[in-house]
């Protein structure tokens, strides 16, 4: 009997194209950002930020209390053509999670920050 | 009671990326891309269906909100809005399945807020003018084009699914036309304000001054879902569907002229 949980195993139209999943290198870049934010590596963070987003990235870095967070989690990703938005959360013990969002674009094999937004205390990325 | 709730009060899964449209435009511009994704770029179909799917969710929420916001409106008006909620929820399900069909998923792209911004009217007459005539009228244009695109691709799944949805959208525009007139009977000032609100939305979505007819739209070589063919360089005005939906010739001429005054694109 066909496995009904697998699309190809059921009747009806099959997908006409395959999914394009975010590349592993993007997740590596995100993990690097977590490490830099958690460890107070603002200078290194700005080094991986395009000039137009320096102020935004600096504001996010300044909002992260040093030494209180110990891990980062990707909440979600979405892409606009070849750029990826990443929503993420830093967590630690006895501290409110820090939520932020960045847009990353690849430049000569290196992912750089194109915009950054602190989402802590706002309802969503739509909040103005 | 609070009416016109701000967009960031809409409930969304936490893993969805929500971005003001202005920032989405900036992200695309930085990659050397226009906001409309035309001429069609790689993955155009995924992005277009995703945008429509998000629009169906917001349309469902908008009709539900209109039902809730105006408890003193005529019972028939409320019934129409309730019916529209049901229609839009079915459309959202259809587009979720179409996304899967084209190798995408809801959440692959960010969701913008610009459609919800078009619901911000205190008067039910203006609300239906903006949502049912402005936005659903635009849906007629976009869906008709998508049907023709699917025909070019030889894809009956997309063609028939979107045709099914378009039939509903036409009834939604008709509801908007009916209620805009009925709710403003004997009050020309209220009618004028409702029409003005709709005009502001029509101008917002006039796509940079280019709303030719289906017959006049320039054809360029496109590559969609691995197939190459000549197709529209822009989104034309779906005159036939809009006439079916109750727009007058005069209104359609006004829409074409409004296309030169867009501030959005």
Short mmCIF file of C-alpha atoms in Angstrom, two decimals:
data_model
loop_
_atom_site.label_atom_id
_atom_site.label_comp_id
_atom_site.label_asym_id
_atom_site.label_seq_id
_atom_site.Cartn_x
_atom_site.Cartn_y
_atom_site.Cartn_z
CA UNK A 1 0.00 0.00 0.00
CA UNK A 2 1.20 3.48 -0.83
CA UNK A 3 2.54 5.63 1.97
CA UNK A 4 -0.08 8.38 2.17
CA UNK A 5 2.23 10.72 4.04
CA UNK A 6 4.46 11.03 0.98
CA UNK A 7 3.19 13.25 -1.79
CA UNK A 8 4.49 11.03 -4.57
CA UNK A 9 2.54 8.14 -3.03
CA UNK A 10 -0.89 9.73 -3.43
CA UNK A 11 -3.05 10.42 -6.47
CA UNK A 12 -3.37 13.90 -7.92
CA UNK A 13 -1.04 16.48 -9.43
CA UNK A 14 2.59 16.22 -8.40
CA UNK A 15 4.77 19.30 -7.82
CA UNK A 16 6.16 20.80 -11.02
CA UNK A 17 9.27 22.23 -9.34
CA UNK A 18 11.41 21.41 -6.36
CA UNK A 19 11.82 23.38 -3.18
CA UNK A 20 14.73 25.75 -2.85
CA UNK A 21 15.95 25.42 0.71
CA UNK A 22 18.26 27.96 2.40
CA UNK A 23 21.91 26.92 1.96
CA UNK A 24 23.94 25.55 4.86
CA UNK A 25 26.35 28.48 4.56
CA UNK A 26 23.48 30.81 5.53
CA UNK A 27 22.93 28.93 8.78
CA UNK A 28 26.66 29.04 9.46
CA UNK A 29 26.57 32.82 9.04
CA UNK A 30 23.60 33.01 11.42
CA UNK A 31 25.45 30.97 14.03
CA UNK A 32 28.44 33.30 13.64
CA UNK A 33 26.15 36.26 14.31
CA UNK A 34 24.83 34.56 17.47
CA UNK A 35 28.37 33.99 18.70
CA UNK A 36 29.38 37.58 18.07
CA UNK A 37 26.28 39.04 19.73
CA UNK A 38 26.54 36.76 22.76
CA UNK A 39 30.27 37.40 23.14
CA UNK A 40 30.14 41.17 22.66
CA UNK A 41 31.95 41.02 19.32
CA UNK A 42 30.50 44.22 17.96
CA UNK A 43 33.57 45.09 15.89
CA UNK A 44 33.57 41.69 14.17
CA UNK A 45 29.82 41.94 13.67
CA UNK A 46 30.23 45.28 11.93
CA UNK A 47 32.98 43.77 9.81
CA UNK A 48 30.40 41.40 8.36
CA UNK A 49 27.87 44.21 7.86
CA UNK A 50 27.45 46.27 4.70
CA UNK A 51 28.05 50.01 5.30
CA UNK A 52 24.38 50.99 4.86
CA UNK A 53 23.38 48.73 7.77
CA UNK A 54 26.18 49.65 10.20
CA UNK A 55 23.93 51.82 12.38
CA UNK A 56 21.21 49.16 12.56
CA UNK A 57 23.66 46.34 13.35
CA UNK A 58 25.41 48.48 15.96
CA UNK A 59 22.06 49.26 17.60
CA UNK A 60 21.23 45.55 17.78
CA UNK A 61 24.67 44.73 19.19
CA UNK A 62 24.36 47.50 21.78
CA UNK A 63 20.98 46.13 22.88
CA UNK A 64 22.43 42.73 23.79
CA UNK A 65 23.56 42.63 27.39
CA UNK A 66 27.03 41.09 27.49
CA UNK A 67 27.49 37.80 29.29
CA UNK A 68 23.83 36.98 29.91
CA UNK A 69 22.86 34.98 26.84
CA UNK A 70 24.28 31.59 26.09
CA UNK A 71 22.52 30.32 23.00
CA UNK A 72 20.85 31.43 19.79
CA UNK A 73 18.00 29.85 17.84
CA UNK A 74 16.72 30.55 14.36
CA UNK A 75 12.97 31.12 14.58
CA UNK A 76 12.31 31.49 10.86
CA UNK A 77 13.75 32.38 7.50
CA UNK A 78 12.29 33.88 4.34
CA UNK A 79 13.89 35.03 1.15
CA UNK A 80 13.52 37.93 -1.18
CA UNK A 81 15.12 36.70 -4.43
CA UNK A 82 18.64 35.80 -3.23
CA UNK A 83 18.64 37.63 0.10
CA UNK A 84 17.45 35.89 3.25
CA UNK A 85 15.68 37.34 6.26
CA UNK A 86 16.44 35.50 9.47
CA UNK A 87 14.40 35.91 12.63
CA UNK A 88 16.26 34.67 15.70
CA UNK A 89 16.23 34.56 19.46
CA UNK A 90 19.05 34.67 22.00
CA UNK A 91 18.31 33.03 25.33
CA UNK A 92 20.00 32.76 28.68
CA UNK A 93 19.16 31.98 32.27
CA UNK A 94 17.07 34.48 34.23
CA UNK A 95 16.88 36.90 31.33
CA UNK A 96 14.17 37.78 28.83
CA UNK A 97 14.93 36.36 25.37
CA UNK A 98 16.35 38.83 22.87
CA UNK A 99 14.59 38.67 19.51
CA UNK A 100 15.97 40.22 16.34
CA UNK A 101 15.83 39.98 12.57
CA UNK A 102 18.55 40.42 9.96
CA UNK A 103 18.71 40.32 6.19
CA UNK A 104 21.72 38.57 4.75
CA UNK A 105 23.01 38.67 1.20
CA UNK A 106 25.90 36.75 -0.29
CA UNK A 107 28.85 38.65 -1.67
CA UNK A 108 31.74 36.68 -3.20
CA UNK A 109 30.86 33.60 -1.18
CA UNK A 110 30.47 35.53 2.07
CA UNK A 111 27.14 36.32 3.75
CA UNK A 112 26.91 39.89 4.99
CA UNK A 113 24.28 41.76 6.99
CA UNK A 114 22.17 44.13 4.85
CA UNK A 115 19.72 45.22 7.53
CA UNK A 116 19.13 44.47 11.20
CA UNK A 117 16.18 45.02 13.47
CA UNK A 118 15.63 44.56 17.19
CA UNK A 119 12.28 42.80 17.63
CA UNK A 120 12.32 42.71 21.41
CA UNK A 121 9.29 44.45 22.83
CA UNK A 122 7.50 44.91 19.52
CA UNK A 123 4.63 42.78 18.32
CA UNK A 124 6.14 41.91 14.94
CA UNK A 125 8.36 43.01 12.09
CA UNK A 126 5.37 45.01 10.87
CA UNK A 127 5.51 47.31 13.92
CA UNK A 128 6.71 50.77 12.99
CA UNK B 1 -14.59 49.66 20.46
CA UNK B 2 -11.38 49.83 18.45
CA UNK B 3 -11.81 49.79 14.71
CA UNK B 4 -9.08 49.74 12.08
CA UNK B 5 -6.73 47.55 14.06
CA UNK B 6 -3.05 48.05 13.18
CA UNK B 7 -1.43 45.45 10.99
CA UNK B 8 0.93 44.21 13.69
CA UNK B 9 -2.05 42.97 15.70
CA UNK B 10 -2.78 40.33 13.06
CA UNK B 11 -1.91 36.89 14.38
CA UNK B 12 0.84 35.06 12.51
CA UNK B 13 2.98 32.02 13.30
CA UNK B 14 6.15 33.08 15.03
CA UNK B 15 8.33 31.61 12.31
CA UNK B 16 6.84 33.88 9.64
CA UNK B 17 8.90 36.84 8.52
CA UNK B 18 6.82 40.02 8.42
CA UNK B 19 8.30 43.03 6.67
CA UNK B 20 6.86 46.44 5.83
CA UNK B 21 6.57 46.66 2.04
CA UNK B 22 8.98 49.57 1.92
CA UNK B 23 11.75 47.34 3.30
CA UNK B 24 10.84 44.58 0.86
CA UNK B 25 11.22 47.04 -1.98
CA UNK B 26 14.59 48.11 -0.57
CA UNK B 27 15.76 44.49 -0.38
CA UNK B 28 14.82 43.91 -4.01
CA UNK B 29 16.27 47.22 -5.19
CA UNK B 30 19.59 46.32 -3.53
CA UNK B 31 19.65 43.21 -5.72
CA UNK B 32 18.93 45.26 -8.82
CA UNK B 33 15.33 44.00 -9.03
CA UNK B 34 12.11 45.95 -9.50
CA UNK B 35 9.26 45.46 -7.04
CA UNK B 36 6.98 43.78 -9.54
CA UNK B 37 9.29 40.91 -10.53
CA UNK B 38 8.56 41.66 -14.17
CA UNK B 39 9.85 40.71 -16.65
CA UNK B 40 9.62 37.42 -14.87
CA UNK B 41 12.64 36.39 -12.92
CA UNK B 42 13.59 32.96 -11.71
CA UNK B 43 11.02 31.73 -9.19
CA UNK B 44 8.53 34.38 -10.27
CA UNK B 45 5.66 31.91 -10.03
CA UNK B 46 6.53 30.90 -6.47
CA UNK B 47 6.79 34.51 -5.33
CA UNK B 48 3.60 35.57 -7.13
CA UNK B 49 1.53 32.69 -5.71
CA UNK B 50 3.00 33.36 -2.27
CA UNK B 51 1.99 37.03 -2.44
CA UNK B 52 -1.53 36.06 -3.48
CA UNK B 53 -1.79 33.44 -0.71
CA UNK B 54 -0.80 36.02 1.89
CA UNK B 55 -3.34 38.37 0.30
CA UNK B 56 -6.08 35.75 0.68
CA UNK B 57 -5.32 35.44 4.39
CA UNK B 58 -5.43 39.20 4.81
CA UNK B 59 -8.65 39.39 2.77
CA UNK B 60 -10.21 36.76 5.03
CA UNK B 61 -9.17 38.75 8.09
CA UNK B 62 -10.41 41.99 6.54
CA UNK B 63 -13.88 40.63 5.77
CA UNK B 64 -14.08 39.12 9.25
CA UNK B 65 -13.00 42.38 10.77
CA UNK B 66 -15.63 44.30 8.76
CA UNK B 67 -18.28 41.91 10.04
CA UNK B 68 -17.13 42.49 13.62
CA UNK B 69 -16.60 46.24 13.35
CA UNK B 70 -20.07 47.15 12.12
CA UNK B 71 -22.63 45.23 14.21
CA UNK B 72 -25.36 47.74 13.32
CA UNK B 73 -24.98 47.28 9.56
CA UNK B 74 -27.89 45.58 7.74
CA UNK B 75 -28.20 41.85 8.33
CA UNK B 76 -27.73 41.15 4.59
CA UNK B 77 -24.46 43.09 4.66
CA UNK B 78 -23.24 40.97 7.54
CA UNK B 79 -24.27 37.80 5.73
CA UNK B 80 -22.28 38.90 2.65
CA UNK B 81 -19.19 39.59 4.78
CA UNK B 82 -19.54 36.21 6.51
CA UNK B 83 -19.81 34.53 3.14
CA UNK B 84 -16.70 36.37 2.02
CA UNK B 85 -14.75 35.14 5.04
CA UNK B 86 -15.64 31.59 4.05
CA UNK B 87 -14.72 32.24 0.40
CA UNK B 88 -11.35 33.74 1.31
CA UNK B 89 -10.52 30.87 3.65
CA UNK B 90 -11.19 28.45 0.79
CA UNK B 91 -9.00 30.58 -1.49
CA UNK B 92 -6.20 30.52 1.07
CA UNK B 93 -6.41 26.72 1.14
CA UNK B 94 -6.30 26.58 -2.65
CA UNK B 95 -3.23 28.79 -2.79
CA UNK B 96 -1.52 26.80 -0.03
CA UNK B 97 -1.92 23.76 -2.27
CA UNK B 98 -0.77 25.66 -5.36
CA UNK B 99 2.34 26.75 -3.47
CA UNK B 100 3.14 23.14 -2.77
CA UNK B 101 2.43 22.35 -6.43
CA UNK B 102 5.05 24.86 -7.65
CA UNK B 103 7.65 23.72 -5.11
CA UNK B 104 7.13 26.41 -2.51
CA UNK B 105 5.52 26.72 0.91
CA UNK B 106 3.76 29.40 2.92
CA UNK B 107 6.56 31.26 4.66
CA UNK B 108 9.20 30.82 1.98
CA UNK B 109 8.93 34.56 1.30
CA UNK B 110 8.25 37.44 3.69
CA UNK B 111 4.74 38.81 4.08
CA UNK B 112 4.09 42.50 3.46
CA UNK B 113 1.47 44.67 5.11
CA UNK B 114 0.37 46.88 2.25
CA UNK B 115 -2.95 45.09 1.63
CA UNK B 116 -4.01 45.46 5.24
CA UNK B 117 -3.20 49.17 5.08
CA UNK B 118 -6.00 49.40 2.49
CA UNK B 119 -8.60 48.27 5.02
CA UNK B 120 -8.20 51.28 7.27
CA UNK B 121 -11.57 52.98 6.90
CA UNK B 122 -14.06 53.87 9.66
CA UNK B 123 -17.13 53.76 7.43
CA UNK B 124 -18.43 50.37 6.17
CA UNK B 125 -19.22 51.98 2.80
CA UNK B 126 -15.59 53.10 2.42
CA UNK B 127 -14.35 49.75 3.76
CA UNK B 128 -16.20 47.77 1.07
CA UNK B 129 -15.25 50.34 -1.57
CA UNK B 130 -11.58 49.90 -0.70
CA UNK B 131 -11.45 46.17 -0.05
CA UNK B 132 -14.17 44.75 -2.31
CA UNK B 133 -13.84 47.15 -5.22
CA UNK B 134 -10.20 48.32 -4.93
CA UNK B 135 -8.34 45.22 -3.77
CA UNK B 136 -10.66 42.57 -5.18
CA UNK B 137 -10.70 44.50 -8.46
CA UNK B 138 -6.92 44.26 -8.49
CA UNK B 139 -7.27 40.53 -7.75
CA UNK B 140 -9.37 40.22 -10.92
CA UNK B 141 -6.48 41.73 -12.92
CA UNK B 142 -3.82 39.55 -11.33
CA UNK B 143 -5.86 36.34 -11.50
CA UNK B 144 -6.90 36.80 -15.10
CA UNK B 145 -3.25 37.27 -16.02
CA UNK B 146 -2.29 34.18 -14.03
CA UNK B 147 -4.90 32.14 -15.90
CA UNK B 148 -3.48 33.29 -19.25
CA UNK B 149 0.02 32.52 -18.00
CA UNK B 150 -1.05 29.01 -17.00
CA UNK B 151 -2.62 28.54 -20.44
CA UNK B 152 0.70 29.51 -22.04
CA UNK B 153 2.44 27.03 -19.76
CA UNK B 154 -0.11 24.37 -20.64
CA UNK B 155 -0.81 23.92 -16.92
CA UNK B 156 -4.45 23.08 -16.28
CA UNK B 157 -4.00 22.72 -12.51
CA UNK B 158 -3.09 26.39 -12.05
CA UNK B 159 -5.48 27.55 -14.78
CA UNK B 160 -8.57 25.86 -13.30
CA UNK B 161 -7.73 26.55 -9.67
CA UNK B 162 -7.28 30.27 -10.29
CA UNK B 163 -10.37 30.42 -12.51
CA UNK B 164 -12.39 28.96 -9.64
CA UNK B 165 -11.09 31.67 -7.30
CA UNK B 166 -11.61 34.43 -9.87
CA UNK B 167 -15.32 33.54 -10.09
CA UNK B 168 -15.62 34.28 -6.36
CA UNK B 169 -13.63 37.52 -6.61
CA UNK B 170 -16.06 38.80 -9.21
CA UNK B 171 -18.93 38.24 -6.77
CA UNK B 172 -16.96 40.05 -4.06
CA UNK B 173 -16.52 43.09 -6.27
CA UNK B 174 -20.22 42.99 -7.05
CA UNK B 175 -20.99 42.89 -3.31
CA UNK B 176 -18.74 45.92 -2.86
CA UNK B 177 -20.49 47.81 -5.63
CA UNK B 178 -23.91 46.93 -4.22
CA UNK B 179 -23.13 47.89 -0.62
CA UNK B 180 -21.22 51.04 -1.49
CA UNK B 181 -24.35 52.29 -3.25
CA UNK B 182 -26.86 50.97 -0.71
CA UNK B 183 -25.09 52.23 2.40
CA UNK B 184 -24.67 55.71 0.93
CA UNK B 185 -28.22 56.09 -0.44
CA UNK B 186 -29.35 59.71 -0.03
CA UNK B 187 -25.93 60.79 1.24
CA UNK B 188 -23.79 61.98 -1.69
CA UNK B 189 -21.03 63.20 0.62
CA UNK B 190 -20.63 59.74 2.14
CA UNK B 191 -20.58 58.21 -1.34
CA UNK B 192 -17.92 60.71 -2.44
CA UNK B 193 -15.71 59.82 0.54
CA UNK B 194 -16.09 56.09 -0.13
CA UNK B 195 -15.15 56.60 -3.78
CA UNK B 196 -12.17 58.71 -2.75
CA UNK B 197 -10.95 55.93 -0.47
CA UNK B 198 -11.25 53.45 -3.32
CA UNK B 199 -9.44 55.86 -5.66
CA UNK B 200 -6.53 56.10 -3.23
CA UNK B 201 -6.19 52.31 -3.35
CA UNK B 202 -6.53 52.16 -7.14
CA UNK B 203 -3.73 54.71 -7.45
CA UNK B 204 -1.56 52.79 -4.99
CA UNK B 205 -1.84 49.66 -7.14
CA UNK B 206 -1.65 51.23 -10.55
CA UNK B 207 1.80 49.72 -11.16
CA UNK B 208 3.84 52.73 -12.12
CA UNK B 209 1.56 54.08 -14.76
CA UNK B 210 1.24 50.98 -16.84
CA UNK B 211 -2.25 49.48 -16.90
CA UNK B 212 -2.88 48.75 -20.56
CA UNK B 213 -5.66 46.46 -21.72
CA UNK B 214 -5.01 42.75 -22.26
CA UNK B 215 -4.92 43.42 -26.01
CA UNK B 216 -2.44 46.30 -25.70
CA UNK B 217 -0.02 44.97 -23.12
CA UNK B 218 3.50 44.66 -24.63
CA UNK B 219 4.73 41.09 -25.03
CA UNK B 220 8.25 40.11 -24.07
CA UNK B 221 10.09 36.82 -23.96
CA UNK B 222 9.63 35.18 -20.56
CA UNK B 223 10.87 32.03 -18.95
CA UNK B 224 8.50 30.62 -16.33
CA UNK B 225 8.74 27.18 -14.70
CA UNK B 226 11.30 26.08 -17.27
CA UNK B 227 9.23 27.09 -20.31
CA UNK B 228 9.98 30.00 -22.62
CA UNK B 229 7.26 32.02 -24.36
CA UNK B 230 6.10 35.52 -25.18
CA UNK B 231 4.02 37.04 -22.42
CA UNK B 232 2.86 40.29 -20.78
CA UNK B 233 5.53 42.74 -19.71
CA UNK B 234 3.08 44.25 -17.20
CA UNK B 235 -0.15 43.46 -15.39
CA UNK B 236 -2.97 44.69 -17.61
CA UNK B 237 -6.41 45.79 -16.51
CA UNK B 238 -8.86 42.85 -16.70
CA UNK B 239 -11.56 44.87 -18.39
CA UNK B 240 -13.88 41.96 -19.09
CA UNK B 241 -13.79 40.56 -15.55
CA UNK B 242 -14.15 44.01 -14.04
CA UNK B 243 -17.18 44.76 -16.23
CA UNK B 244 -18.68 41.45 -15.16
CA UNK B 245 -18.05 42.52 -11.58
CA UNK B 246 -20.03 45.72 -11.97
CA UNK B 247 -17.39 48.34 -12.78
CA UNK B 248 -18.64 50.88 -15.32
CA UNK B 249 -16.76 51.87 -18.48
CA UNK B 250 -16.28 55.30 -16.94
CA UNK B 251 -14.69 53.81 -13.81
CA UNK B 252 -12.35 51.69 -15.91
CA UNK B 253 -11.27 54.75 -17.90
CA UNK B 254 -10.62 56.53 -14.60
CA UNK B 255 -8.53 53.56 -13.45
CA UNK B 256 -6.41 53.71 -16.59
CA UNK B 257 -5.83 57.42 -16.03
CA UNK B 258 -5.08 56.89 -12.33
CA UNK B 259 -2.25 54.66 -13.43
CA UNK B 260 -0.17 57.70 -14.21
CA UNK B 261 -0.44 58.98 -10.63
CA UNK B 262 0.89 56.02 -8.69
CA UNK B 263 3.13 56.82 -5.77
CA UNK B 264 3.71 53.21 -4.78
CA UNK B 265 5.96 52.01 -7.56
#
